[in-house]
Short mmCIF file of C-alpha atoms in Angstrom, two decimals:
data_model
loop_
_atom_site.label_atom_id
_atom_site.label_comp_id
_atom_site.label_asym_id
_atom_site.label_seq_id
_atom_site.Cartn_x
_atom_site.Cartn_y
_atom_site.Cartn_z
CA UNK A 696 0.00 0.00 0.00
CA UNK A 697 2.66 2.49 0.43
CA UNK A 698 4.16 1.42 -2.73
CA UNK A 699 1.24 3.41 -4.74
CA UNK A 700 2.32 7.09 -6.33
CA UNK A 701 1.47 9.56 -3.19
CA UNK A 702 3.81 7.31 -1.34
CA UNK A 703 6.13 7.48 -3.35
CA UNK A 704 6.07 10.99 -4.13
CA UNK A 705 6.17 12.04 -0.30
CA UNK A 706 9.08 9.66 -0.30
CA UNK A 707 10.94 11.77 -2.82
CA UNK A 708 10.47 15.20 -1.42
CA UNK A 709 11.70 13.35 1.79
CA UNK A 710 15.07 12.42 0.18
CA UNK A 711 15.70 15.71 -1.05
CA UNK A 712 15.14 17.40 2.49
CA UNK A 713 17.47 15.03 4.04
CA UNK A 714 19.72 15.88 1.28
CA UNK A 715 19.76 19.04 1.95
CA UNK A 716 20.73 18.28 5.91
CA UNK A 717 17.25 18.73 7.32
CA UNK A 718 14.94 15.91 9.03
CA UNK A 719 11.78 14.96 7.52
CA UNK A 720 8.99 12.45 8.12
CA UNK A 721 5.53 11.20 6.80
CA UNK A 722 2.59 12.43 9.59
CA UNK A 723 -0.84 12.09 10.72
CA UNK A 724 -3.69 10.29 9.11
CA UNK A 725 -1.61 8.21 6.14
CA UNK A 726 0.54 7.06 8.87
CA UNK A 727 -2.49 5.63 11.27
CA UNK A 728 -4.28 4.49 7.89
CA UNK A 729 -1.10 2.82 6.69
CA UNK A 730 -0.53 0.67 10.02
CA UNK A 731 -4.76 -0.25 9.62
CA UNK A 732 -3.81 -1.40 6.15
CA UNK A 733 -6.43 1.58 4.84
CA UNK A 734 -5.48 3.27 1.88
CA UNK A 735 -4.32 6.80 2.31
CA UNK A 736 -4.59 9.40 -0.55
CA UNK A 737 -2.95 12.85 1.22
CA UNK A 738 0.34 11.78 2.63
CA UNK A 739 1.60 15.07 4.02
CA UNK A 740 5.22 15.53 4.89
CA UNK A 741 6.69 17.34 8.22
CA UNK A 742 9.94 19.10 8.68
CA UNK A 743 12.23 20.22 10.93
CA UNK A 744 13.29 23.02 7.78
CA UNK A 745 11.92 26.51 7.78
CA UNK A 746 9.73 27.53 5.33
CA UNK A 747 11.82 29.89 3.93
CA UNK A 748 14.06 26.38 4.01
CA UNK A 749 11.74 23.94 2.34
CA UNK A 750 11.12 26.41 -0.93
CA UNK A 751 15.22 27.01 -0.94
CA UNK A 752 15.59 23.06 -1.59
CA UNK A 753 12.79 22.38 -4.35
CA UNK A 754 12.37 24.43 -7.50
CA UNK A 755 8.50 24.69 -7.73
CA UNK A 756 6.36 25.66 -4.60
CA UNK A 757 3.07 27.65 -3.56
CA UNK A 758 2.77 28.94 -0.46
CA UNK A 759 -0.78 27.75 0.72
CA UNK A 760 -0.39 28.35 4.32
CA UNK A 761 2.72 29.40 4.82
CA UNK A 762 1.66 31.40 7.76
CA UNK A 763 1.09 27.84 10.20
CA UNK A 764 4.09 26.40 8.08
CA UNK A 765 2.66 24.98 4.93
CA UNK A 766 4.19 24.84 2.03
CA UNK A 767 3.06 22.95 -0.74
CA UNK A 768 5.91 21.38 -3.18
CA UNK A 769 6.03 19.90 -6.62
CA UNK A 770 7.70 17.58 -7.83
CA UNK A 771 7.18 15.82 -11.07
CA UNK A 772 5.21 13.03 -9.63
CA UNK A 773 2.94 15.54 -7.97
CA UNK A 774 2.34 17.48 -5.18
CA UNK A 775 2.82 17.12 -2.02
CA UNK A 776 2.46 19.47 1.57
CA UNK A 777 5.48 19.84 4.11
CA UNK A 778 4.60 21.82 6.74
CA UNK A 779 7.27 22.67 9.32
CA UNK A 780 7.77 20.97 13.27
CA UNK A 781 5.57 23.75 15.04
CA UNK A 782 3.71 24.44 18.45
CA UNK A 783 0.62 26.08 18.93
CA UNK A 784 -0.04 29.58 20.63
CA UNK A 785 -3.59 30.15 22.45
CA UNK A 786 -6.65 28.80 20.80
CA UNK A 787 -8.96 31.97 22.35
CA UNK A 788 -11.70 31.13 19.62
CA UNK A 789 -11.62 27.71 20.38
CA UNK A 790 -10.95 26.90 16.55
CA UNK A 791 -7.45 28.23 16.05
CA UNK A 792 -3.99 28.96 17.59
CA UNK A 793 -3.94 32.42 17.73
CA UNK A 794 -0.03 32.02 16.64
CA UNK A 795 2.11 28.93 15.76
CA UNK A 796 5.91 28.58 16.72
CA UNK A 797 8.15 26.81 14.06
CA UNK A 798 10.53 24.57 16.38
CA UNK A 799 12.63 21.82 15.12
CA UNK A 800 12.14 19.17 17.84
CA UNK A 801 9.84 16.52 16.01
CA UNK A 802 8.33 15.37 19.43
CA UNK A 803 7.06 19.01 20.28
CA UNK A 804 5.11 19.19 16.95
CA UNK A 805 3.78 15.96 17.46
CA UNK A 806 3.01 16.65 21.20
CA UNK A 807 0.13 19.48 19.40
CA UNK A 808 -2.34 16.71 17.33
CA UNK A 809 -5.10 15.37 18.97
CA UNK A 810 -5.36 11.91 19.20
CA UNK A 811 -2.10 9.62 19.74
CA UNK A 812 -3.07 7.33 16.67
CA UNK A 813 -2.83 10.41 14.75
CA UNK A 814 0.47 11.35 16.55
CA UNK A 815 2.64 8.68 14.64
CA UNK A 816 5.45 9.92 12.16
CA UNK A 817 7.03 7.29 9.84
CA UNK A 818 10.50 8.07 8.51
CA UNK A 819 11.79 6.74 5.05
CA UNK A 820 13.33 4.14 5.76
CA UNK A 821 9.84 2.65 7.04
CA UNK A 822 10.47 3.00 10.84
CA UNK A 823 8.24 4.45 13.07
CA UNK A 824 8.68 7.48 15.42
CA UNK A 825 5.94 6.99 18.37
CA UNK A 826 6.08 9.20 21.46
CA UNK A 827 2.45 9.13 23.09
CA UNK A 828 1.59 5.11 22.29
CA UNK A 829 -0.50 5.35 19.53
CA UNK A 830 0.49 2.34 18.15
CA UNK A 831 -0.83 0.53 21.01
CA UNK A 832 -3.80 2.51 20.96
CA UNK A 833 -4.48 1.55 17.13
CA UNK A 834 -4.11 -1.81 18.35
CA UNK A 835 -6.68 -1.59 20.96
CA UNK A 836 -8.82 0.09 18.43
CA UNK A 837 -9.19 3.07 21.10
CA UNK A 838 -9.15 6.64 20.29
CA UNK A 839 -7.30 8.71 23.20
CA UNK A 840 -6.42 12.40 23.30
CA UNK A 841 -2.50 13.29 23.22
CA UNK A 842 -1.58 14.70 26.37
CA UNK A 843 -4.82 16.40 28.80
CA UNK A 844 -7.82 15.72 26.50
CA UNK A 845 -9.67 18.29 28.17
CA UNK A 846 -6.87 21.05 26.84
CA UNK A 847 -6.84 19.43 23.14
CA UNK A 848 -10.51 20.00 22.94
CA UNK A 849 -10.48 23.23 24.62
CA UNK A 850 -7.72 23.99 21.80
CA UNK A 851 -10.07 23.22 19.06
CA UNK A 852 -13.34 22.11 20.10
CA UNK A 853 -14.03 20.09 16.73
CA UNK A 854 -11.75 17.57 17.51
CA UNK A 855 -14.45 16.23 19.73
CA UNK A 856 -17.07 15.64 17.04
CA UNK A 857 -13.69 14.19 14.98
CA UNK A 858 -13.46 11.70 17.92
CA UNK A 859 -17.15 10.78 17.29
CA UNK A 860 -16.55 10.45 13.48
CA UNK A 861 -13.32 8.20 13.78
CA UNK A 862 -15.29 6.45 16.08
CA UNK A 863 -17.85 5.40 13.67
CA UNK A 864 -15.73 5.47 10.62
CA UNK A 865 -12.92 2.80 12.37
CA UNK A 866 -15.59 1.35 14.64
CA UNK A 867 -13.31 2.31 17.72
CA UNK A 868 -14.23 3.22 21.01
CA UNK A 869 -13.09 5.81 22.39
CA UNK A 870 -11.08 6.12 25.77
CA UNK A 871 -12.75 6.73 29.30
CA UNK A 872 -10.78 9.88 29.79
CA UNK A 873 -11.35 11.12 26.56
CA UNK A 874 -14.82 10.68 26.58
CA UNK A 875 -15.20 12.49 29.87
CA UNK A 876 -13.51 15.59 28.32
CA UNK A 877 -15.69 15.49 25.69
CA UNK A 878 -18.78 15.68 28.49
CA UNK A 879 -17.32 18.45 29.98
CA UNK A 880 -16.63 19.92 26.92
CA UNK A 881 -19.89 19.72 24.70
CA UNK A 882 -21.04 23.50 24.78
CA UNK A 883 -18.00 24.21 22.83
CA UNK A 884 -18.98 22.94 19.70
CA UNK A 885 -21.17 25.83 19.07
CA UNK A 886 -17.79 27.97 18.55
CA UNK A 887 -17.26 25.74 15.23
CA UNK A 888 -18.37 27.02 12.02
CA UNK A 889 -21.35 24.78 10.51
CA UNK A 890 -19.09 23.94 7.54
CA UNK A 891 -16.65 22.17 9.65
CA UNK A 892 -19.15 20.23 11.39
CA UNK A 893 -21.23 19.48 8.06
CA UNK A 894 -17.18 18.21 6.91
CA UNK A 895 -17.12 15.60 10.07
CA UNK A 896 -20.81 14.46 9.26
CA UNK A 897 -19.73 13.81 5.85
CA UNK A 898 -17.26 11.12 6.80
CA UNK A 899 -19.79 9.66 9.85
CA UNK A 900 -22.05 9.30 7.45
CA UNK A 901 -19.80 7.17 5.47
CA UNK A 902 -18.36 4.78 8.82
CA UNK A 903 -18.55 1.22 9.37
CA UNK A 904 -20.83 1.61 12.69
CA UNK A 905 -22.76 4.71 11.89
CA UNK A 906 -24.93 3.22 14.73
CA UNK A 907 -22.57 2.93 17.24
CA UNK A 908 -21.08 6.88 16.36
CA UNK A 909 -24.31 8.12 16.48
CA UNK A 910 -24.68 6.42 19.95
CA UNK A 911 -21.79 8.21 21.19
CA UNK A 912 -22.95 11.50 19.88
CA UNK A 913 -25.44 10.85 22.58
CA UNK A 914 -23.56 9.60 25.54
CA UNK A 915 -20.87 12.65 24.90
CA UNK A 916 -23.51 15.22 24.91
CA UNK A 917 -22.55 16.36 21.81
CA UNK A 918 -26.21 16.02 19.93
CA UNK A 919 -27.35 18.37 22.58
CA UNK A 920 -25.74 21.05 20.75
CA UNK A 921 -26.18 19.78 17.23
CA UNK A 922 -29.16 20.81 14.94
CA UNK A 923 -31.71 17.95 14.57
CA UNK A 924 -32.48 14.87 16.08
CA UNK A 925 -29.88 12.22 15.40
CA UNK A 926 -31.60 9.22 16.64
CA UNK A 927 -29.24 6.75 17.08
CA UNK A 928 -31.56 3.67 17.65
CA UNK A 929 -33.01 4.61 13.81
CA UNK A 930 -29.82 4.07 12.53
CA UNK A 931 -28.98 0.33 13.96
CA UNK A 932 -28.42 -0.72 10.07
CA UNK A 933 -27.10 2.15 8.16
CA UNK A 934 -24.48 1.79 5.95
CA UNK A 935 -24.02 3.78 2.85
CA UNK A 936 -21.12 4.93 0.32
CA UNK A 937 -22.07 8.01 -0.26
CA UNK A 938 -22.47 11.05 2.05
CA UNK A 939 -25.27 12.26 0.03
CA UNK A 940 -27.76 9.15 1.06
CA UNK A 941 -26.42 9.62 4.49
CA UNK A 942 -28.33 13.54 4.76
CA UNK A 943 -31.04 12.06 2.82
CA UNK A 944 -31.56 9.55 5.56
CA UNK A 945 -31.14 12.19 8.15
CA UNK A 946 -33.30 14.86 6.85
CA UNK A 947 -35.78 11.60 6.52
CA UNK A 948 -35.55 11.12 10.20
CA UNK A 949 -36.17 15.58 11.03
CA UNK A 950 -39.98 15.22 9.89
CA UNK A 951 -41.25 18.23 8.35
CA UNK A 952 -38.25 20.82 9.03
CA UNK A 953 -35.68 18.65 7.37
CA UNK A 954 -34.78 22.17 4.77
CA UNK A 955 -34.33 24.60 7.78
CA UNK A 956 -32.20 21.57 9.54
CA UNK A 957 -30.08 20.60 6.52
CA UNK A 958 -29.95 24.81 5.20
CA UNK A 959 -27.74 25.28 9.14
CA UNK A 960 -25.25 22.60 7.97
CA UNK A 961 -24.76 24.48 4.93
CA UNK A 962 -25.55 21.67 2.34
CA UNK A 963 -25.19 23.16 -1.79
CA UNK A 964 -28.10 23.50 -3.74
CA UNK A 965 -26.83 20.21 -5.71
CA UNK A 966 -26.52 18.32 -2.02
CA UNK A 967 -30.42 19.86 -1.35
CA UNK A 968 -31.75 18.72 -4.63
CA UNK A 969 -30.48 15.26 -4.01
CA UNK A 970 -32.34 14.91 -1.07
CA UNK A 971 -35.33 16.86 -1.90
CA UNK A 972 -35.57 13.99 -4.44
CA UNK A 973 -34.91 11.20 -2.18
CA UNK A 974 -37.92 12.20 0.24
CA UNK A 975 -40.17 12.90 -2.15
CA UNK A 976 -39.50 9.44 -4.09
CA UNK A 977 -39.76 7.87 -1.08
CA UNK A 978 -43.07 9.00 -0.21
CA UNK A 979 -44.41 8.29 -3.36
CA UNK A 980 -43.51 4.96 -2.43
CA UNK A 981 -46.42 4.21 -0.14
CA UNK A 982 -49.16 4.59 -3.64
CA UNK A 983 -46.54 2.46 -5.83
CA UNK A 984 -44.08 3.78 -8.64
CA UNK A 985 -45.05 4.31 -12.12
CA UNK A 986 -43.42 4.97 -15.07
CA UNK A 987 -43.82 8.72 -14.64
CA UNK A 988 -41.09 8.28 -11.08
CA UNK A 989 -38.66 6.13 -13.18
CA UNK A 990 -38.71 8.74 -15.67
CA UNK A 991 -38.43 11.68 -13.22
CA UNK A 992 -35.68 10.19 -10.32
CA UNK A 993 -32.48 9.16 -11.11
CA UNK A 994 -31.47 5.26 -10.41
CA UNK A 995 -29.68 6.45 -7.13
CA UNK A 996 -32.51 8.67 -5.33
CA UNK A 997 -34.69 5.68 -5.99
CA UNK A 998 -32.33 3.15 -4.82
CA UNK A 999 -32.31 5.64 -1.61
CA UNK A 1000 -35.72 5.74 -1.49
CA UNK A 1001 -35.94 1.68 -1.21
CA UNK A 1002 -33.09 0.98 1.17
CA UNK A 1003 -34.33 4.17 3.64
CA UNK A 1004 -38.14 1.53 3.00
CA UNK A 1005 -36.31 -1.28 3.99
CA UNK A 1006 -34.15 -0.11 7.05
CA UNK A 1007 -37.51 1.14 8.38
CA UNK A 1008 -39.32 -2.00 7.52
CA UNK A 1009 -42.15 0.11 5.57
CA UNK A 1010 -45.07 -1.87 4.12
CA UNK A 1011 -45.01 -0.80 0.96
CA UNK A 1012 -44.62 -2.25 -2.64
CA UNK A 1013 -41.17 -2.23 -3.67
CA UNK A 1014 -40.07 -2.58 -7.63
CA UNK A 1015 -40.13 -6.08 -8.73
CA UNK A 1016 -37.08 -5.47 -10.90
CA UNK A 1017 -33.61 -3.55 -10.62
CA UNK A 1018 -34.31 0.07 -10.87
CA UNK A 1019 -32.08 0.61 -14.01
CA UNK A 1020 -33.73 -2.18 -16.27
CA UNK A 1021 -37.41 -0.08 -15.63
CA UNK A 1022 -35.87 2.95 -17.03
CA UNK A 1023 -34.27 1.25 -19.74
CA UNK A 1024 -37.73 0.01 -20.56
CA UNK A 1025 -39.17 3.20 -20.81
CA UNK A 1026 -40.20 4.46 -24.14
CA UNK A 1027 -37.58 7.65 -23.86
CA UNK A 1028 -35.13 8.35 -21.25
CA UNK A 1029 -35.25 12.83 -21.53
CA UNK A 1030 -38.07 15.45 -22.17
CA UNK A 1031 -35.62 16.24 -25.13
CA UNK A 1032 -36.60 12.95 -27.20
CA UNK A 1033 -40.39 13.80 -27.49
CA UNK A 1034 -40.42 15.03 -30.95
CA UNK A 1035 -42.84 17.93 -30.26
CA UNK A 1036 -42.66 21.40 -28.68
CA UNK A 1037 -44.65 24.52 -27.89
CA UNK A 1038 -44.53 25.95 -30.98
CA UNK A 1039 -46.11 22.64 -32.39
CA UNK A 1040 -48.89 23.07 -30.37
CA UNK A 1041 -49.57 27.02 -31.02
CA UNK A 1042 -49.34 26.41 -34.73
CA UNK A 1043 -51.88 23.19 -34.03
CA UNK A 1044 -54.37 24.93 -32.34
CA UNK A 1045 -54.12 28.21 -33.27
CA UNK A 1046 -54.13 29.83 -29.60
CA UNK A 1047 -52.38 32.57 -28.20
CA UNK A 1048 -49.08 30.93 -26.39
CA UNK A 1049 -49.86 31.01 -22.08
CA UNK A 1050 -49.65 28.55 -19.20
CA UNK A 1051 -51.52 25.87 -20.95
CA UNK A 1052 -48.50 25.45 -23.20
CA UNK A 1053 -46.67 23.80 -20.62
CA UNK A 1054 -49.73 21.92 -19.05
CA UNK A 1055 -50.32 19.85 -22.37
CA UNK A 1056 -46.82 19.33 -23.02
CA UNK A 1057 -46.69 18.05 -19.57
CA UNK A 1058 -49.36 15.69 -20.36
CA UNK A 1059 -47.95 14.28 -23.71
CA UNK A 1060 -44.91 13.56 -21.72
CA UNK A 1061 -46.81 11.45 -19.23
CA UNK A 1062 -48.53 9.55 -21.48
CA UNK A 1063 -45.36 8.93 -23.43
CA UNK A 1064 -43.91 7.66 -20.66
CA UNK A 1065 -46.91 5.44 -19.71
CA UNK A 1066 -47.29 3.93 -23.42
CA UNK A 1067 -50.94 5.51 -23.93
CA UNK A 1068 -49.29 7.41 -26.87
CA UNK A 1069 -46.40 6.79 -29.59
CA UNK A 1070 -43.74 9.38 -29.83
CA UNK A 1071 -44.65 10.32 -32.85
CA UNK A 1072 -45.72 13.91 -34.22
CA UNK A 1073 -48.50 12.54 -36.28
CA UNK A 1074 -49.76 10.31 -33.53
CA UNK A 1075 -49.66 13.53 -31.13
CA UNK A 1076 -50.95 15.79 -33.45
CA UNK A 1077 -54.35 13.40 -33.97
CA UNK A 1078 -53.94 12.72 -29.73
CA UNK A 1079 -54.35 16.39 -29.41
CA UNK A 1080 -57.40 16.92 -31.84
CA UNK A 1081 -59.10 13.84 -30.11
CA UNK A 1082 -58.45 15.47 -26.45
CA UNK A 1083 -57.60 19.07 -26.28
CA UNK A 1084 -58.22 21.27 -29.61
CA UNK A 1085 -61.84 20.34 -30.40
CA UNK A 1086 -63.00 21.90 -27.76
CA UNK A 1087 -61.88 25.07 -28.42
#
């Protein structure tokens, strides 16, 4: 696994730091994910160089944070962030250190992370540089604070909800002290902006005990301070790939305030739609699907629809078939393929153009889709004598 090309390429800027004289080591989650046997896609490099020092040894860099020590080099097999060994000032907003301090002692920038499994550097030559036991604690699947947990979280009061996600996302518990600070702790969350907190529910979302996460949401105190209702019990089977069908499911569970819920995480108008769809597929569910829903929902808001009907053991009528063989049985697949349009229907009837335009449209389309009529001009043109234009 650490063969693949971000691997490698973190291994190369390594060399040429150490060429240069400085110390330099792979850090935080692609080390923990690498000693699960999880793939890792960012492998992030730290330093004991200055900034100022990292951009002297490499030709091409961007300075994306250089402020907290980031730098982000390229190389020709890609890029790749070195940040340099720092420490971290006050965190008076709860979020952020007010000021970093580079140092070059790679045990005082590790000392700063939050948990020990993501306090674990890895050096080239594969060995491991472990200070606070959090190769232990990867071993006893536990998730424990570096140092006082109740200071990391008073540092940055996300990392609690990021306990909570890893939690569900390795199916880990999480330790007894830990968890305490977390207790104590819960009114911070509201200093974090929504967008960070709609990030961690992304990834819960997306865990391998949802359930059991959701359940610790609760016993932290957390969900007090969270919009909505989490629910853990409703949530026993949930597992998804997508983060998408995981708000779907949870505005499913908020009832009929699911858009002012969903709106406070911060959720695009693309993320919105998605669910909008999912709900509304899904309560079309208890009169049946027809043609006209295969038409209008996309193969993945209906597959949505039917798991969130099965997890809640609905009695309802579920397709007979895979969703994607009914809508390649319909008789078109877009509104674009019916081979009339307004103007058809002006020069047709001979009326002044208005709302009604779209209404009959609307119905050719539907009984297109349901096989009561050919998609064919002619065919529509006598379908719309027979039940619209004679009666003007």
């Amino acid at each position: 696994m650490q063969n693949n090309k971000e691997w490698q390429t973190a291994y190369s800027v390594i060399e040429q730091l150490e060429q240069a004289g400085f110390e330099a080591v792979i850090v935080g989650g692609a080390v923990r994910d690498a000693l699960l046997n999880r793939p890792a896609h960012d492998v992030d490099v730290a330093t004991n160089a200055l900034p100022e020092e990292v951009k002297s040894v490499f030709q091409r860099t961007v300075d994306i944070g250089i402020q907290h020590g980031t730098v982000l080099v390229i190389v020709p097999a890609g890029p790749v962030e070195v940040t340099t060994y720092r420490t971290d000032g006050e965190y008076t907003d709860h979020r952020r250190p007010d000021k970093v301090q580079f140092v070059r002692s790679l045990q005082d920038d590790l000392q700063r992370r939050d948990f020990t499994m993501n306090a674990i550097a890895m050096r080239h030559d594969g060995t491991f540089v472990d200070y606070y036991g959090g190769r232990q604690d990867i071993e006893l699947r536990v998730i424990r604070a570096v140092g006082d947990a109740d200071k990391r979280f008073a540092e940055d009061a996300l990392r609690m909800l990021r306990a909570i996600r890893f939690s569900a996302q390795l199916d880990f518990t999480i330790a007894k002290d830990t968890m305490t600070a977390i207790q104590n702790r819960a009114p911070d969350i509201a200093f974090i902006a929504k967008e960070r907190i709609k990030a961690e529910l992304d990834k819960l979302w997306l865990g391998t005990s949802v359930f059991s996460g959701l359940q610790k949401l609760e016993e932290s105190g957390l969900a007090a301070y969270l919009h909505g209702n989490f629910q853990a019990h409703r949530w026993y089977d949930f597992r998804t790939e997508d983060k998408h069908v995981g708000w779907a499911y949870f505005a499913l569970l908020q009832g009929a305030n699911w858009r002012e819920i969903l709106r406070d995480y911060r959720l695009s108008n693309k993320e919105m739609a998605f669910v909008k769809a999912v709900l509304t597929a899904y309560e079309a569910l208890n009169s049946g699907w027809t043609n006209i829903h295969y038409f209008t929902y996309k193969e993945q808001e209906l597959e949505a629809a039917i798991y969130f009907a099965k997890l809640l053991q609905l009695d309802v009528c579920l397709p007979s078939q895979p969703i994607r063989v009914l809508q390649d049985q319909l008789p078109i697949q877009q509104k674009q393929e019916v081979v009339v349009n307004g103007a058809d229907l002006l020069k047709w009837s001979g009326k002044k153009g208005g709302p009604w335009v779209k209404e009959v449209l609307g119905d050719i389309l539907e009984a297109i889709i349901h096989n009561e009529l050919e998609n064919d001009q002619e065919r529509i043109k006598n379908w719309l004598d027979c039940h619209y234009f004679h009666e003007a």
